[in-house]
Short mmCIF file of C-alpha atoms and ligand atoms in Angstrom, two decimals:
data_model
loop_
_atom_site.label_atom_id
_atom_site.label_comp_id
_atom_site.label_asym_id
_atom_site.label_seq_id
_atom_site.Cartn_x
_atom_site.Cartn_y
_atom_site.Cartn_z
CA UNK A 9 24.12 -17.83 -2.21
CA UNK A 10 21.04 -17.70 -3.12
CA UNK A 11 18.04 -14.51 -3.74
CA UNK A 12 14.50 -14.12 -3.84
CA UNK A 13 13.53 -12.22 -6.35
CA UNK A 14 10.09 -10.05 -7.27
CA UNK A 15 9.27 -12.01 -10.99
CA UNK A 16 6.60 -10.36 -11.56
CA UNK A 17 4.32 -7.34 -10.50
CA UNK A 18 0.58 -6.56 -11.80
CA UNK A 19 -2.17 -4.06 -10.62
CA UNK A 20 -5.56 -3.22 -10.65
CA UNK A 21 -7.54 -0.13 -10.25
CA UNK A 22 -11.25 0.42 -11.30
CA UNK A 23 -12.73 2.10 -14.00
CA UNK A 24 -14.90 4.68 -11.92
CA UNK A 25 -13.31 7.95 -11.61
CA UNK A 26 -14.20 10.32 -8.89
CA UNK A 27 -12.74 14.00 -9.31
CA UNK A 28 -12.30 16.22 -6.05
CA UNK A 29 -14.77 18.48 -8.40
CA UNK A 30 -17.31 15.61 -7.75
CA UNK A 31 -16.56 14.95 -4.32
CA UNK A 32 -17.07 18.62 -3.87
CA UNK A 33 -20.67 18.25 -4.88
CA UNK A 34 -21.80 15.87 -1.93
CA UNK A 35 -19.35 17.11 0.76
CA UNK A 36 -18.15 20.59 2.10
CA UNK A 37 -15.02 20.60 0.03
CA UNK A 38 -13.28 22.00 -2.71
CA UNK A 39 -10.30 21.02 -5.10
CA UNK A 40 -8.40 23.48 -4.27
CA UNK A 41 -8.55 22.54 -0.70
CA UNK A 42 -7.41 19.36 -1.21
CA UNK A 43 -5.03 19.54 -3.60
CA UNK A 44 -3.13 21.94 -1.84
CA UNK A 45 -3.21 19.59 1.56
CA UNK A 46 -2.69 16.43 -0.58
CA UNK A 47 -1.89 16.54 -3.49
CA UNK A 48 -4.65 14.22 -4.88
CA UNK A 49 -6.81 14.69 -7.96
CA UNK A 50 -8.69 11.74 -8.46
CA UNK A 51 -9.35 8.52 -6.84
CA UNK A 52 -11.13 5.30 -8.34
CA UNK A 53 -14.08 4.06 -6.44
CA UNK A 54 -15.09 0.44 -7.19
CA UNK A 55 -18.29 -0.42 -8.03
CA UNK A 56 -21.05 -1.49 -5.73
CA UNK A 57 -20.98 -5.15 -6.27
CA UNK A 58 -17.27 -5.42 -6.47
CA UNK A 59 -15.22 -6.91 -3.71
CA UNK A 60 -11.24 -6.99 -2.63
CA UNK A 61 -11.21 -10.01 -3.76
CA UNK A 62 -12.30 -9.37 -7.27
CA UNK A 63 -9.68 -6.54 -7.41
CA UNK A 64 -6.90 -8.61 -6.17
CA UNK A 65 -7.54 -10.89 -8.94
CA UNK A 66 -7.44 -8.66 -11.25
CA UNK A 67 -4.31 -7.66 -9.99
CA UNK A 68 -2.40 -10.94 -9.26
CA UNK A 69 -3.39 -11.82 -12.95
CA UNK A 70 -1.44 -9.63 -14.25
CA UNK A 71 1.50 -10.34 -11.68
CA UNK A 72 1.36 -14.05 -12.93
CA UNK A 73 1.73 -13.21 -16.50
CA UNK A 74 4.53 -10.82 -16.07
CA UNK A 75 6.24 -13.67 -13.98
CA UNK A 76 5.35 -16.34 -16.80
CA UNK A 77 3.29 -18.43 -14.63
CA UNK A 78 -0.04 -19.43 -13.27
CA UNK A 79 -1.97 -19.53 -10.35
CA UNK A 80 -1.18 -23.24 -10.36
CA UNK A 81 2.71 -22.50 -8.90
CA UNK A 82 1.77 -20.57 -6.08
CA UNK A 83 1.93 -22.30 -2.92
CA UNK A 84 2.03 -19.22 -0.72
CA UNK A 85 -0.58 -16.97 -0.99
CA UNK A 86 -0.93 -13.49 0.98
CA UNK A 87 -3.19 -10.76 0.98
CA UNK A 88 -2.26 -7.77 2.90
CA UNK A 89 -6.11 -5.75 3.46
CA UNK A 90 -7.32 -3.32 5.67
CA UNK A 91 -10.69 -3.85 3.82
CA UNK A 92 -11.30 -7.63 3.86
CA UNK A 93 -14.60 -8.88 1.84
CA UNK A 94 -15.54 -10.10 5.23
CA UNK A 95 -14.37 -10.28 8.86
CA UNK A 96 -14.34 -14.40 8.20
CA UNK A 97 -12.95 -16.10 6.15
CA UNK A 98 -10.35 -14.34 4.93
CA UNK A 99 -9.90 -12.81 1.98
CA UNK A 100 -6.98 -15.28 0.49
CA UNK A 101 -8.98 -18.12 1.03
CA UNK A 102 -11.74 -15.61 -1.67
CA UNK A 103 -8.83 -14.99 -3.97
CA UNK A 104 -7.73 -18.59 -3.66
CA UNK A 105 -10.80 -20.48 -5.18
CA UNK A 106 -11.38 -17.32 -7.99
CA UNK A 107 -7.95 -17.75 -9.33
CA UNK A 108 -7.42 -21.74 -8.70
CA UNK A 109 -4.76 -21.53 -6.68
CA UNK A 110 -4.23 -24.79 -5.35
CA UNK A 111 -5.30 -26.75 -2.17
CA UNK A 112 -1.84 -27.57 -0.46
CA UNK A 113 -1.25 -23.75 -0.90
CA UNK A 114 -1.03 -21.84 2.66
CA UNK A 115 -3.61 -19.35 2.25
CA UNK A 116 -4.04 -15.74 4.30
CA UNK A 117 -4.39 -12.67 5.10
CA UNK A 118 -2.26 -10.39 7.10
CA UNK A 119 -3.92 -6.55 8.62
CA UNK A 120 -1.03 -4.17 8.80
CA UNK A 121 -3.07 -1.32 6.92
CA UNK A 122 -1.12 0.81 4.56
CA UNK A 123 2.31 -0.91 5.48
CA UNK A 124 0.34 -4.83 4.46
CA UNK A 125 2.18 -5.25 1.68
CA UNK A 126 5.72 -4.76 2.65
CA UNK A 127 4.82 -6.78 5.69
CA UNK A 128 3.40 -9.19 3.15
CA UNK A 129 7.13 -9.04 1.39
CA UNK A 130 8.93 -9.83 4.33
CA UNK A 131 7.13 -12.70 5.46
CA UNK A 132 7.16 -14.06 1.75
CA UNK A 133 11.05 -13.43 1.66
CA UNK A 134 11.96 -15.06 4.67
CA UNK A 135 9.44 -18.05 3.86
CA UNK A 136 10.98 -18.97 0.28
CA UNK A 137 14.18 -18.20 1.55
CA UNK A 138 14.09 -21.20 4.34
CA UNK A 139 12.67 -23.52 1.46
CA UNK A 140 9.27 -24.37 2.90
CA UNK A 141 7.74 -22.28 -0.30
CA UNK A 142 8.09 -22.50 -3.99
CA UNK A 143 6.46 -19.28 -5.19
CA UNK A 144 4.99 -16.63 -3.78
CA UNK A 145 1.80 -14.27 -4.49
CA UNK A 146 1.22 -11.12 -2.29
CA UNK A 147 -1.37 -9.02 -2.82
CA UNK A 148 -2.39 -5.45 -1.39
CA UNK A 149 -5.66 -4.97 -2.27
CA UNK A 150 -8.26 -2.30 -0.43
CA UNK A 151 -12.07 -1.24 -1.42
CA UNK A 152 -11.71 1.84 1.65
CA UNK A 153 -14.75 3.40 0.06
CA UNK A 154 -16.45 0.62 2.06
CA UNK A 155 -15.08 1.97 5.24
CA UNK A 156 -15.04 5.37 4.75
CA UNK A 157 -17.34 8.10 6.42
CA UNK A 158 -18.85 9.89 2.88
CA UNK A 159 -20.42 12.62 5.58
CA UNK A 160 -16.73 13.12 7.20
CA UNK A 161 -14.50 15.94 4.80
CA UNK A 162 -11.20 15.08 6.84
CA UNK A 163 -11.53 11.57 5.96
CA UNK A 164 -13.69 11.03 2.56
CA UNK A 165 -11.26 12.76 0.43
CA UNK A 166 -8.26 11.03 0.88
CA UNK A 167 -9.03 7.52 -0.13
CA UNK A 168 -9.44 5.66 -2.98
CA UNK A 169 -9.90 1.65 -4.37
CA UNK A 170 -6.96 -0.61 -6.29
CA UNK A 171 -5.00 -3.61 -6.15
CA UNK A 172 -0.96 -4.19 -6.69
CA UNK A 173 0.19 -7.59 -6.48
CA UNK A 174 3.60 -9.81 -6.32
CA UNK A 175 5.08 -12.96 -6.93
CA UNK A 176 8.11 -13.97 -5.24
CA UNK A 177 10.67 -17.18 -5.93
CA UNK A 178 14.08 -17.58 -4.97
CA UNK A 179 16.99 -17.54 -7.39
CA UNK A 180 20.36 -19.47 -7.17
CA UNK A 181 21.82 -15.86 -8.31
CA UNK A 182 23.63 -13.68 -5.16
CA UNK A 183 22.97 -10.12 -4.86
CA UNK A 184 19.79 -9.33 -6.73
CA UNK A 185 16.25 -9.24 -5.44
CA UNK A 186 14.90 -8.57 -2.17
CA UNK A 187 18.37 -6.72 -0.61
CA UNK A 188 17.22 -6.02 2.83
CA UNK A 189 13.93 -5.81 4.65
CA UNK A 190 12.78 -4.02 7.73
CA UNK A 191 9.25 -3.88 9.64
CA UNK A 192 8.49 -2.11 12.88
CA UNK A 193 5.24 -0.65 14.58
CA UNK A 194 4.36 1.25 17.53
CA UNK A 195 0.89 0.66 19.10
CA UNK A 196 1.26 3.47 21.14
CA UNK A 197 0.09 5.66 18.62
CA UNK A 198 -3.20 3.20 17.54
CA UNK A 199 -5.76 5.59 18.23
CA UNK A 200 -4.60 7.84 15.80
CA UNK A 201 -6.18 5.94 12.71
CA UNK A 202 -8.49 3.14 13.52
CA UNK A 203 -12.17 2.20 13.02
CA UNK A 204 -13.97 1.61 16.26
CA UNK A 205 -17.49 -0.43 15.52
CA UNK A 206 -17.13 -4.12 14.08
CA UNK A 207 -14.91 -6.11 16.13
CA UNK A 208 -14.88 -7.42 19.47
CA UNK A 209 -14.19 -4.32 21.37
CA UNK A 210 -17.80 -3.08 19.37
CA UNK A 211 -19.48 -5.04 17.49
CA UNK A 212 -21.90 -3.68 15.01
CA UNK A 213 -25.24 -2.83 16.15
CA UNK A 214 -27.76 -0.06 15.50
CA UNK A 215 -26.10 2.60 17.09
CA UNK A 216 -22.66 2.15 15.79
CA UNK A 217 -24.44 2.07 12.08
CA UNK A 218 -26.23 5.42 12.89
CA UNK A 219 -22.85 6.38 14.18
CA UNK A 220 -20.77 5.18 11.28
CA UNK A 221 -18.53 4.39 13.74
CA UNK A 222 -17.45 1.33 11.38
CA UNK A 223 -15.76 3.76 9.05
CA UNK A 224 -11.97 4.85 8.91
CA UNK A 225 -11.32 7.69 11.92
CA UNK A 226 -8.51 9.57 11.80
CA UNK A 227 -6.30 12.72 13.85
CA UNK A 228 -4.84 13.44 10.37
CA UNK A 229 -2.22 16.21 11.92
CA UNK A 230 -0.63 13.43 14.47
CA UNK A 231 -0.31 10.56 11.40
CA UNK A 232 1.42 13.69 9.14
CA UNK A 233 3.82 13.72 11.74
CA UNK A 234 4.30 9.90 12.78
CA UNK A 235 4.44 9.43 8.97
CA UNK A 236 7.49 12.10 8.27
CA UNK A 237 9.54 10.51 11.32
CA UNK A 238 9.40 6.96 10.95
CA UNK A 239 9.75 6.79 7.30
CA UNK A 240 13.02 8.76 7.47
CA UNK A 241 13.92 6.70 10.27
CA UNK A 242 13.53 3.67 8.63
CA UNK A 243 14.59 4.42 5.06
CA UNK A 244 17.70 5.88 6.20
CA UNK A 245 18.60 2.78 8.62
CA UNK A 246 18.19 0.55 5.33
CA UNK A 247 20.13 2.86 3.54
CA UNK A 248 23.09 2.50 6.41
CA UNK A 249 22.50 -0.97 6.57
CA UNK A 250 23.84 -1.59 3.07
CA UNK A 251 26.60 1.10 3.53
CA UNK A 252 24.10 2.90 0.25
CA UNK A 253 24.00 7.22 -0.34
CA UNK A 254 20.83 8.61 -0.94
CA UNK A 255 22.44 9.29 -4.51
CA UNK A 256 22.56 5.73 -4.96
CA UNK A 257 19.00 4.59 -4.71
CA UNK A 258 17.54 5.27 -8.67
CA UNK A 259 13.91 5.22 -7.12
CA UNK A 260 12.11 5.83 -4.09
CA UNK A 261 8.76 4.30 -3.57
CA UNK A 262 7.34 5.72 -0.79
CA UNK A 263 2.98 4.76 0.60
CA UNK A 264 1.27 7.37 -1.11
CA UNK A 265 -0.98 9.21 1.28
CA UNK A 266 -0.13 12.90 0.83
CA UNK A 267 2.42 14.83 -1.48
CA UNK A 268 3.49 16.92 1.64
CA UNK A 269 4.91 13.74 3.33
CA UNK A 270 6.16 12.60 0.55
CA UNK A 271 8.11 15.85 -0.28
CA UNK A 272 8.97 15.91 3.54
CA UNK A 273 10.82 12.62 3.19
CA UNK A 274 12.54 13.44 -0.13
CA UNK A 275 13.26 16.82 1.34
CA UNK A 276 15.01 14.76 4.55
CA UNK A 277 16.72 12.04 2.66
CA UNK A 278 18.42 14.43 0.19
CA UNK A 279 16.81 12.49 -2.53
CA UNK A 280 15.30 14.62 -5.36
CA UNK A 281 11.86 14.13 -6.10
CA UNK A 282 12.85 12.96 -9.71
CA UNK A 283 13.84 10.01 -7.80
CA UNK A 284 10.78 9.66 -6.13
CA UNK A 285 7.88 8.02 -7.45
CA UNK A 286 4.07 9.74 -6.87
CA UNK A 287 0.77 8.83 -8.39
CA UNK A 288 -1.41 9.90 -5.26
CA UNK A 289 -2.81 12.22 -7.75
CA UNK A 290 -4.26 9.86 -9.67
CA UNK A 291 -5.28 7.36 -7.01
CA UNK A 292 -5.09 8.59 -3.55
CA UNK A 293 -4.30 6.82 -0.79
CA UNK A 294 -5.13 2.84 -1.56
CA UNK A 295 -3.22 1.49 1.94
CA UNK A 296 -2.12 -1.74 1.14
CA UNK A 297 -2.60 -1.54 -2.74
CA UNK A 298 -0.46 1.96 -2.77
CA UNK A 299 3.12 0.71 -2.98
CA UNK A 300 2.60 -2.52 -5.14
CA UNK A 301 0.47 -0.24 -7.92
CA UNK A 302 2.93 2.49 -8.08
CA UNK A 303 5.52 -0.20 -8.19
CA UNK A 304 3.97 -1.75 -11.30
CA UNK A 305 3.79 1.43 -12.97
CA UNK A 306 6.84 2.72 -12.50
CA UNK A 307 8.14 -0.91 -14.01
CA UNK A 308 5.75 -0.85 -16.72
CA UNK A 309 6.63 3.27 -17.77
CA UNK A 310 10.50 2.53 -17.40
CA UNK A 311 11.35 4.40 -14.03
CA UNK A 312 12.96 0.52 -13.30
CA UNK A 313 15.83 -1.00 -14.98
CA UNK A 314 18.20 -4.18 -14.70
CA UNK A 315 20.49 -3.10 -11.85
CA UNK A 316 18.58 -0.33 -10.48
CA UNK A 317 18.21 0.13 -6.42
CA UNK A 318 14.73 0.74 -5.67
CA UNK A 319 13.85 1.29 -2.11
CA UNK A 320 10.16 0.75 -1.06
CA UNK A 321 8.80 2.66 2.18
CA UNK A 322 5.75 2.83 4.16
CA UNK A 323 3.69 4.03 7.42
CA UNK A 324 -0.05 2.85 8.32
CA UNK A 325 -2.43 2.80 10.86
CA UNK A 326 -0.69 1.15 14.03
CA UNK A 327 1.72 2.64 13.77
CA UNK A 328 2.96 0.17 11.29
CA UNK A 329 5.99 1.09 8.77
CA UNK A 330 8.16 -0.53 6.79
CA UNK A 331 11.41 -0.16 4.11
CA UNK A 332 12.76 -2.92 1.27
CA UNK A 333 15.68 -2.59 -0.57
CA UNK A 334 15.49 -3.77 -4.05
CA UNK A 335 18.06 -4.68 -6.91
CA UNK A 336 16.37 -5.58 -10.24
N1 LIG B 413 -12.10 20.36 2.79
C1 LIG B 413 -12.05 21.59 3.31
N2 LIG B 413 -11.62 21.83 4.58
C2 LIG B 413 -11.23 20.78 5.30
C3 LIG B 413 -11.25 19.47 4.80
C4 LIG B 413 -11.71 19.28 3.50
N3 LIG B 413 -11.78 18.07 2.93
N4 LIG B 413 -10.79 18.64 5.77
C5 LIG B 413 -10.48 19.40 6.82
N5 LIG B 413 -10.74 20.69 6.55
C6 LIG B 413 -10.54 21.85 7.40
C7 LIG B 413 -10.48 21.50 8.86
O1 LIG B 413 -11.79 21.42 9.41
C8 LIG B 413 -9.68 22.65 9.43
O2 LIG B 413 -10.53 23.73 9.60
P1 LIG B 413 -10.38 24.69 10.91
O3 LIG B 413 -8.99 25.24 10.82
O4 LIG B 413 -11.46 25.67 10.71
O5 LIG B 413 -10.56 23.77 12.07
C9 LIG B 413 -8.71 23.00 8.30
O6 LIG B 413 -9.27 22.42 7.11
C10 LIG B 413 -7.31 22.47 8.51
O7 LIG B 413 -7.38 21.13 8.93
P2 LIG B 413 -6.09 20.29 9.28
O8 LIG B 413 -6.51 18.95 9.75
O9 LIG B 413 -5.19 21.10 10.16
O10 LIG B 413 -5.39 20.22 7.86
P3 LIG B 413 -4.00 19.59 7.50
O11 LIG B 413 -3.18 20.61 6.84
O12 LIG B 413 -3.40 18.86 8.67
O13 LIG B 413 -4.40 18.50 6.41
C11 LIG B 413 -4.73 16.16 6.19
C12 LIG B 413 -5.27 17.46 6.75
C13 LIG B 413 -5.66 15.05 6.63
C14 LIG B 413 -4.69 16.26 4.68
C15 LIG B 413 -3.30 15.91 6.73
O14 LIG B 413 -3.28 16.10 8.13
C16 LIG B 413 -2.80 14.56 6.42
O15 LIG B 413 -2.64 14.18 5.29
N6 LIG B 413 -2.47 13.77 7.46
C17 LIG B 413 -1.97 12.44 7.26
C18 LIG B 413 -3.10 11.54 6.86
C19 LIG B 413 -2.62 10.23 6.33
O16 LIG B 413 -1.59 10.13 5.74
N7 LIG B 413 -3.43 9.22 6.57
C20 LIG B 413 -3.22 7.92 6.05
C21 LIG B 413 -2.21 7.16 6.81
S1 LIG B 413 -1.82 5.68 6.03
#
């Protein structure tokens, strides 16, 4: 029986630091404000000239060396993005030729916003599991301060810019790995987060500029509650699925978009928030980039040891959500 197993994990975040003290300066805002609402501090905003691609690099370096290999073994190649470089082509194909990734790799990007990279997982996992891959390299990587309204207060302070990456190969070892995987979404509830101006339905033109209707828009109460229900929902069913107690998962991953859904899930699951993993503080909410960076920190800090159960969960614009079930 054979596994596929995560070899290696890397991220990337950039150097610029923006406090909600700063933020506070341009927009009608204050830390306290949204602290208290979401628990973030910080965020990093990437610099002008730097693209998702050049953070996903960053970040999938350091994924292939903590897997002990180079971009020359990857022959599946997937960036999950909700903030491509451009609408064509896609980002992978960017990352590809900066990293040297070969040609006979199968190269591209997948748009689930902030549940991309467990999306990315799944399709990885079932890919190297039938054979028709080697090795693997996701990426989540998101510059959202390109698509986000600086003018709009419900919006501007809850995002931030980073990059977690992945790779993936299988393992003639039973039991270890990628345990269980499980994707859903519900399109009913798209118009809850979306961006309107850009695509076919509007494609950019004068007005939708002045408008910034190509920024993020968001009914923030209606995701807060989307978010609590179908992470439970779907966390739990993994949990059942391998016949698992909340007491025996050693980590909880969860998107990080705001400490009061996180604490809302912990608080539902039974699991105590020791056992759940948060750096929103630090980085707010970095869609696809969120899991895979708190992922590699909680790796590189200790929070993950041989054996452990980690379970990975997310929600994003769609409604897209996700779990994973992880033994390392
Ligand atoms: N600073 C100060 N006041 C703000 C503000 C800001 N940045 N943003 C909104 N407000 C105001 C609102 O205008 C509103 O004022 P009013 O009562 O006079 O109308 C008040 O604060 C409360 O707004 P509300 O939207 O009810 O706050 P909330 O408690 O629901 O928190 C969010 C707002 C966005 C933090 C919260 O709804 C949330 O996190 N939702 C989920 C978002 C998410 O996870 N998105 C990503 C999905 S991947």
């Amino acid at each position: 029986m054979a596994s596929v197993i995560i070899a290696g994990v890397g991220s990337y975040a950039p150097p610029r630091i923006v406090t909600n003290e700063e933020l506070s300066k341009t927009v009608d805002t204050t830390d306290e404000w949204i602290r208290t609402r979401s628990g973030i501090r910080e965020r990093r905003i990437a610099a002008p000239d730097q693209t998702t691609s050049d953070m996903a690099v960053e970040a999938a370096k350091a994924a292939l060396t903590d897997a002990k290999l180079t971009a020359a073994d990857i022959d599946l190649l997937i960036i999950a993005t909700a903030s491509p470089d451009a609408p064509l082509p896609s980002t992978a194909c960017y990352v590809q030729h900066k990293l040297g990734v070969p040609a006979h790799a199968t190269c591209f990007d997948i748009a689930a916003a902030c549940s991309g990279f467990l999306y990315a997982l799944e399709i990885a996992y079932g890919q190297l599991l039938t054979n028709r891959y080697k090795r693997a390299l996701i990426i989540g990587s998101e510059k959202l301060s390109s698509v986000t309204d600086w003018t709009d207060r419900t919006t501007c302070v809850l995002f931030g810019d980073a990059a977690g990456a992945a790779v993936l190969h299988k393992v003639d070892q039973p039991g270890i790995g990628i345990l269980g995987s499980d994707l859903g979404a519900d399109g009913e509830f798209a118009d809850n987060l979306y961006i309107s101006a850009g695509g076919s339905k509007r494609p950019a033109d004068a007005q939708s500029v002045a408008e910034r209707a190509h920024c993020i828009r968001m009914n923030g109460r209606e995701v807060f509650k989307s978010a609590v229900r179908v992470m439970e929902t779907v966390a739990r069913e993994m949990m059942e699925q391998h016949h698992l107690t909340p007491d025996q998962i050693n980590l909880v991953i969860p998107h990080q978009a705001n400490i009061r859904i996180i604490e809302a899930l912990a608080a539902n699951l039974k699991v105590p928030m020791e056992r759940v993993y948060v750096n929103l503080d630090r980085y707010g909410n970095t869609s696809s980039a969120s899991i895979p960076l708190a992922l590699d920190e909680a790796r590189r800090s200790g929070r993950i040891k041989p054996g452990d159960l980690t379970l990975l969960v997310a929600f994003g614009a769609g409604l897209t959500y996700g779990s994973t079930l992880i033994r390392w």
